Each structure stands twice: as structure tokens, then as C-alpha cells.
Coordinates of C-alpha atoms and ligand atoms in Angstrom, one line a residue:
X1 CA -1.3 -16.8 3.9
X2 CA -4.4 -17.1 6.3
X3 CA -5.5 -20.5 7.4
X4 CA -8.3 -20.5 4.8
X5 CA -5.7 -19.3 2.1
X6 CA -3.5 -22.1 3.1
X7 CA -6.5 -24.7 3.2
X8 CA -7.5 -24.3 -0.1
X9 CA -4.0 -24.7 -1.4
X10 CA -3.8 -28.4 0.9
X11 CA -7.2 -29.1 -1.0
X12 CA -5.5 -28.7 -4.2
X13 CA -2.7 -31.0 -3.1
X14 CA -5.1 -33.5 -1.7
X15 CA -7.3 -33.5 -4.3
X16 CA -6.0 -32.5 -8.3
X17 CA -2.6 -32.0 -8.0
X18 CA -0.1 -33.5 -5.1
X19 CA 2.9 -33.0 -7.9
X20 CA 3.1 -29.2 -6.9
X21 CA 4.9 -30.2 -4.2
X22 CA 6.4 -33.4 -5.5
X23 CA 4.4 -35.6 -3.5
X24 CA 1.6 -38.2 -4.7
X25 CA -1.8 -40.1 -3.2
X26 CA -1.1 -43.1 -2.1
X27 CA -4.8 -45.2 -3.4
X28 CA -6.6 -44.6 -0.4
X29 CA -5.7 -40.9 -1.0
X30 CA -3.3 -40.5 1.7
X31 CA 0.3 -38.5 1.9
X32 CA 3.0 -38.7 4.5
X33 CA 2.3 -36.0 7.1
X34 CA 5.7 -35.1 6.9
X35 CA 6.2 -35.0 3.1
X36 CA 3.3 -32.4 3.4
X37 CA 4.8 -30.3 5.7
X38 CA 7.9 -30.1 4.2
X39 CA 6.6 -29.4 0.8
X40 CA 4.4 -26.7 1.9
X41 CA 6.8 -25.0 4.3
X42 CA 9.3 -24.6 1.6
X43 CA 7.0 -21.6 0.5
X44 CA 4.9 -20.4 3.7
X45 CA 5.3 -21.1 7.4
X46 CA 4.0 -24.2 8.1
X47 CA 3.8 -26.8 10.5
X48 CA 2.3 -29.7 12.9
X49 CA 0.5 -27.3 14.9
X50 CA -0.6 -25.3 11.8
X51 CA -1.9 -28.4 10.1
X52 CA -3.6 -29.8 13.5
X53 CA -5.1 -26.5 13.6
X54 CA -6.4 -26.5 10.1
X55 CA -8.1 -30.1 10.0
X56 CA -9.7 -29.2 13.6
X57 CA -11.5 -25.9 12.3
X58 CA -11.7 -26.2 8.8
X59 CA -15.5 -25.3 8.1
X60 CA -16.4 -28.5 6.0
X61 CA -14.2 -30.5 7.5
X62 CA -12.3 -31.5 4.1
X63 CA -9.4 -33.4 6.1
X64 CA -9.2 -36.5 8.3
X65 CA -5.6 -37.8 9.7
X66 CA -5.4 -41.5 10.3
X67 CA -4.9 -42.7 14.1
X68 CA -1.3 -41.9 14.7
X69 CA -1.3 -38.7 12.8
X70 CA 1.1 -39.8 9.9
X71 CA -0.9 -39.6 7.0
X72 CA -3.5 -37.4 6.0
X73 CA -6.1 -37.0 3.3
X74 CA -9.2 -34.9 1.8
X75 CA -12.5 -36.5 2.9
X76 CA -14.2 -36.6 -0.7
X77 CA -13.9 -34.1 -3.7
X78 CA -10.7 -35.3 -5.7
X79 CA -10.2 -35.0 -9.0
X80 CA -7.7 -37.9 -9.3
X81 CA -8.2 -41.5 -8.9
X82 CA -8.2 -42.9 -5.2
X83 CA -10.2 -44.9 -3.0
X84 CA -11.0 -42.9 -0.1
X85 CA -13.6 -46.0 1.6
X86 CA -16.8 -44.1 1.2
X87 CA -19.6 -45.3 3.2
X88 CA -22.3 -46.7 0.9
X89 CA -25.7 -45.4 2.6
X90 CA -29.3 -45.3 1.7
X91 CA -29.7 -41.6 0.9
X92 CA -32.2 -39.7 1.9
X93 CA -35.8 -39.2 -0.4
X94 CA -34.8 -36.3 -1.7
X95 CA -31.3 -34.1 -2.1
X96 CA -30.4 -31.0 -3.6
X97 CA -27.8 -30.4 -6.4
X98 CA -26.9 -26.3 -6.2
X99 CA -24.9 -25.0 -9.8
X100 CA -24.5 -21.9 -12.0
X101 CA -26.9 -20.9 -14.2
X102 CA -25.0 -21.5 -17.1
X103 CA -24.6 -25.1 -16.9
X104 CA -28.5 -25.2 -16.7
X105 CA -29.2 -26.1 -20.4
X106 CA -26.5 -28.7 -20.5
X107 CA -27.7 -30.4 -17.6
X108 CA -31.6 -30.6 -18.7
X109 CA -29.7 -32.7 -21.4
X110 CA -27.4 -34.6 -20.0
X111 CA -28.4 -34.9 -16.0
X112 CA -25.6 -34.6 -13.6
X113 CA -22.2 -36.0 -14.3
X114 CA -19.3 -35.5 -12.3
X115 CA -17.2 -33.7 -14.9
X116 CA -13.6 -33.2 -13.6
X117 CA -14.5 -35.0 -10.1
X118 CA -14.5 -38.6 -9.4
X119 CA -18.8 -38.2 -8.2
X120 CA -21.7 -35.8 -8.4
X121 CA -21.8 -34.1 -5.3
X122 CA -25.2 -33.7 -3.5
X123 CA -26.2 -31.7 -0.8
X124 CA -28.9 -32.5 2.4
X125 CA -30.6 -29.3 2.3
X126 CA -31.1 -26.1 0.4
X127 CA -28.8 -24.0 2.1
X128 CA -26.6 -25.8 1.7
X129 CA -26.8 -26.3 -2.5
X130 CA -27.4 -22.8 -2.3
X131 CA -23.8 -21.9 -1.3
X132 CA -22.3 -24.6 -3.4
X133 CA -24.4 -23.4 -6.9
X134 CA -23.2 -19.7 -5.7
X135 CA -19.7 -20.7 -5.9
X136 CA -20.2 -20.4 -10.1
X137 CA -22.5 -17.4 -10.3
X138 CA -25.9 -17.3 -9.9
X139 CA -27.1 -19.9 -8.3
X140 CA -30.0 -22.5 -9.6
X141 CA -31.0 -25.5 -7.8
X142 CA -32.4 -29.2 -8.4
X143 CA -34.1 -31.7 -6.4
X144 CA -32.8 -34.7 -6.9
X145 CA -35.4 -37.9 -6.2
X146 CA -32.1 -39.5 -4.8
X147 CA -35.2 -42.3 -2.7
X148 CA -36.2 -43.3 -6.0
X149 CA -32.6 -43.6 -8.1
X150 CA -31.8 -45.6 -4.4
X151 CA -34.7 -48.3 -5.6
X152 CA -33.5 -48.2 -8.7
X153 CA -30.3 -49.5 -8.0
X154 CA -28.5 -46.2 -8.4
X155 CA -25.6 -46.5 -5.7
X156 CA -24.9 -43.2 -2.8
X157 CA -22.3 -42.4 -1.0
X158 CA -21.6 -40.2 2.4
X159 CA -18.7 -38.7 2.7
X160 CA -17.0 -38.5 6.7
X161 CA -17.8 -34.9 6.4
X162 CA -21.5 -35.2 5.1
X163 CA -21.5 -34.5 1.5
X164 CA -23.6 -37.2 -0.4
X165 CA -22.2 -38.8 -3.7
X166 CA -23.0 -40.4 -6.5
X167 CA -21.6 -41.7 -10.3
X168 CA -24.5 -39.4 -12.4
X169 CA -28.0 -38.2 -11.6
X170 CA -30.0 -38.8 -15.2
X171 CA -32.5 -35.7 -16.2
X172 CA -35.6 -37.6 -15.1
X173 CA -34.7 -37.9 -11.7
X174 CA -33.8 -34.0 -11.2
X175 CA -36.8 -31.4 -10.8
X176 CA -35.0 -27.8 -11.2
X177 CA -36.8 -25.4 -8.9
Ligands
LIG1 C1 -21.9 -28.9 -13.2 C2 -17.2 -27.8 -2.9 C3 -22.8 -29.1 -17.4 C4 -22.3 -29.1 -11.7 C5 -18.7 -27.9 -2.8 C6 -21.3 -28.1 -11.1 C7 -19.0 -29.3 -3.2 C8 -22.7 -29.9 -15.3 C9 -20.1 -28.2 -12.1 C10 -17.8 -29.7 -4.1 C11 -23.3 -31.1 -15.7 C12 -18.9 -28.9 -11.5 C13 -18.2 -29.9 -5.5 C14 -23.6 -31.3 -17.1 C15 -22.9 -31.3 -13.6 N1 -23.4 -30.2 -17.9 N2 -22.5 -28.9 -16.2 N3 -24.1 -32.4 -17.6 N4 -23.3 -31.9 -14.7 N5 -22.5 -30.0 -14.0 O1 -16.9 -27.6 -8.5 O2 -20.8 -29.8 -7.3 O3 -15.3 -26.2 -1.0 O4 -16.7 -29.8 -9.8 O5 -23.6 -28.7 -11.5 O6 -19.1 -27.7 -1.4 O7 -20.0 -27.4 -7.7 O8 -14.3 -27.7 -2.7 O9 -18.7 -29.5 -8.4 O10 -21.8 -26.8 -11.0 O11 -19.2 -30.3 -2.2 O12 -14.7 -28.5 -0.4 O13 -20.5 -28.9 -13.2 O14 -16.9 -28.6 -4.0 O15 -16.6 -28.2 -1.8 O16 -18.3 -28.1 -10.5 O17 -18.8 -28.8 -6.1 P1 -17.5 -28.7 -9.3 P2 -19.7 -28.8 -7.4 P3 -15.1 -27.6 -1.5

């Protein structure tokens, strides 16, 4: 498996499903180093220096060790219940929410909800939601008035590796472009 291969496989563990390898989140989100890299080397080659490797250059920087490197966890994105200390932050006037075309209609109904994931994720810039919305089909893109649902006493989150979250976005504070 190729780094990235063997990424997305830690962000399933980190995130949805730890029992694939018979390990569980503690509820900050965090496993035993070594319980990782034993339960992933039983099917690839797979080490310390692999999983240094993979938390230093992983392009969103999904993983964060704590200080003496004996747990690790997935910075934001899980699907199961755990604490991972999110900043709470003022967000920025506006943000962008990127998705598939076919969640479109649904969405002009409902707004945003986080559906199988603990928060809506945001992104700071087009580009950005772009890539995300690409990921199911063609993309389609909102501005979200994150300023105003701020005033409103809608609560934001940052994520230590920059993606901004929050519980739901309702449909009047989303302008699809
Ligand atoms: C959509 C990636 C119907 C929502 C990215 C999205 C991100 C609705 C999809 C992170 C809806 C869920 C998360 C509603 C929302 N009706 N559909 N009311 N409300 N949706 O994958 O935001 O590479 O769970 O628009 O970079 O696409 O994994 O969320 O299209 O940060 O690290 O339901 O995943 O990061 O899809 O992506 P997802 P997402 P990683």
C-alpha cells in the first residue's frame, strides 16, 4: 500500500471504525501508538517510522500525536462519539460548504446537517469547498453567512488542521452559488 493508501485506511480506524483492528477511541479520540501499529502491521508493513512519516506529510494534516508520541488521533472528521477539544472560535463572515449535486434539493430543505459525522464541515475558501464537493460528483457550492449564525449564537469550531465546524447550518443562512 502507498502512504496515501495506508492513510486513508488510519482515517477509517481513527474516525468510523477502530474495531477493524480491535482497538477503540479512548473519549478524547485517542489509541495507543502501539496497539495501532500492531494492528495495522498484521496486514501491511508498518511501523514507527512509517507512521511518523505519515502524520508529518499527510496533505490535510488529519493526525496529531500527543507530546511523547504514545497516542495518536484524527484531528476532526469522526463519525463516532469523542471529544477531540476543538477550539471554539469566532469564524470568519463568510465560509463555503462544497457537496454533490445530488444532495442539492435536500439541502434547500433541510440546510446542512452533519449526517453520519459528528459536525458540518466548512471550508475557508472556494478552492478549497471545491475539492471537498468534487469528492461526490459534481460539485455545487454554498456561502454560508457563518458572521451572522456567529451573532446568532450559532457556535464554530476550528479544527488543528483548519477545517471549520459546526452542529447544522439552517437554509436561510446558506446562498448556493
Ligand atoms: C451533505 C473530507 C442531504 C454534505 C473533506 C456532504 C471534509 C446533505 C455529505 C470532510 C445535507 C456528507 C467532510 C442534507 C449535508 N441533505 N445531504 N440536509 N446536509 N449534506 O463526506 O463535508 O479527506 O460526511 O453536503 O475535506 O463532504 O476525509 O462530509 O456532501 O473536510 O479528511 O452530505 O471530509 O476530509 O458527506 O466532507 P461527508 P463532507 P477527509
Amino acid at each position: 500500500m502507498s502512504l496515501k493508501e495506508t492513510s486513508k485506511y488510519m482515517s477509517l480506524i481513527l474516525r468510523h471504525k477502530p474495531e477493524v483492528i480491535g482497538i477503540s477511541l479512548d473519549e478524547y479520540g485517542w489509541v495507543n501508538v502501539d496497539e495501532l501499529i500492531e494492528g495495522i502491521a498484521k496486514t501491511q508493513k508498518f511501523d514507527m517510522d512509517i507512521l511518523e512519516e505519515i502524520v508529518r506529510t499527510d496533505e490535510k494534516q488529519r493526525y496529531s500525536f500527543n507530546e511523547d508520541k504514545t497516542k495518536i488521533r484524527a484531528n476532526q472528521g469522526h463519525s463516532v462519539q469523542v471529544d477531540v477539544e476543538l477550539e471554539e472560535k469566532m469564524p470568519p463572515e463568510e465560509l463555503w460548504h462544497g457537496t454533490g449535486e445530488k444532495f442539492v434539493a435536500s439541502i434547500d430543505e433541510q440546510g446542512l446537517i452533519p449526517k453520519s459525522r459528528l459536525y458540518v464541515h466548512l471550508s475557508k475558501d472556494e478552492e478549497t469547498a471545491t475539492k471537498v464537493g468534487s469528492r461526490h460528483g459534481r460539485p455545487v457550492l454554498y456561502i454560508v453567512s457563518s458572521g451572522q449564525m456567529y451573532r446568532d449564537g450559532y457556535k464554530f469550531y476550528l479544527s488543528k488542521n483548519g477545517v471549520w465546524l459546526t452542529k447544522e447550518v439552517p437554509v436561510k443562512y446558506l446562498k448556493k452559488i
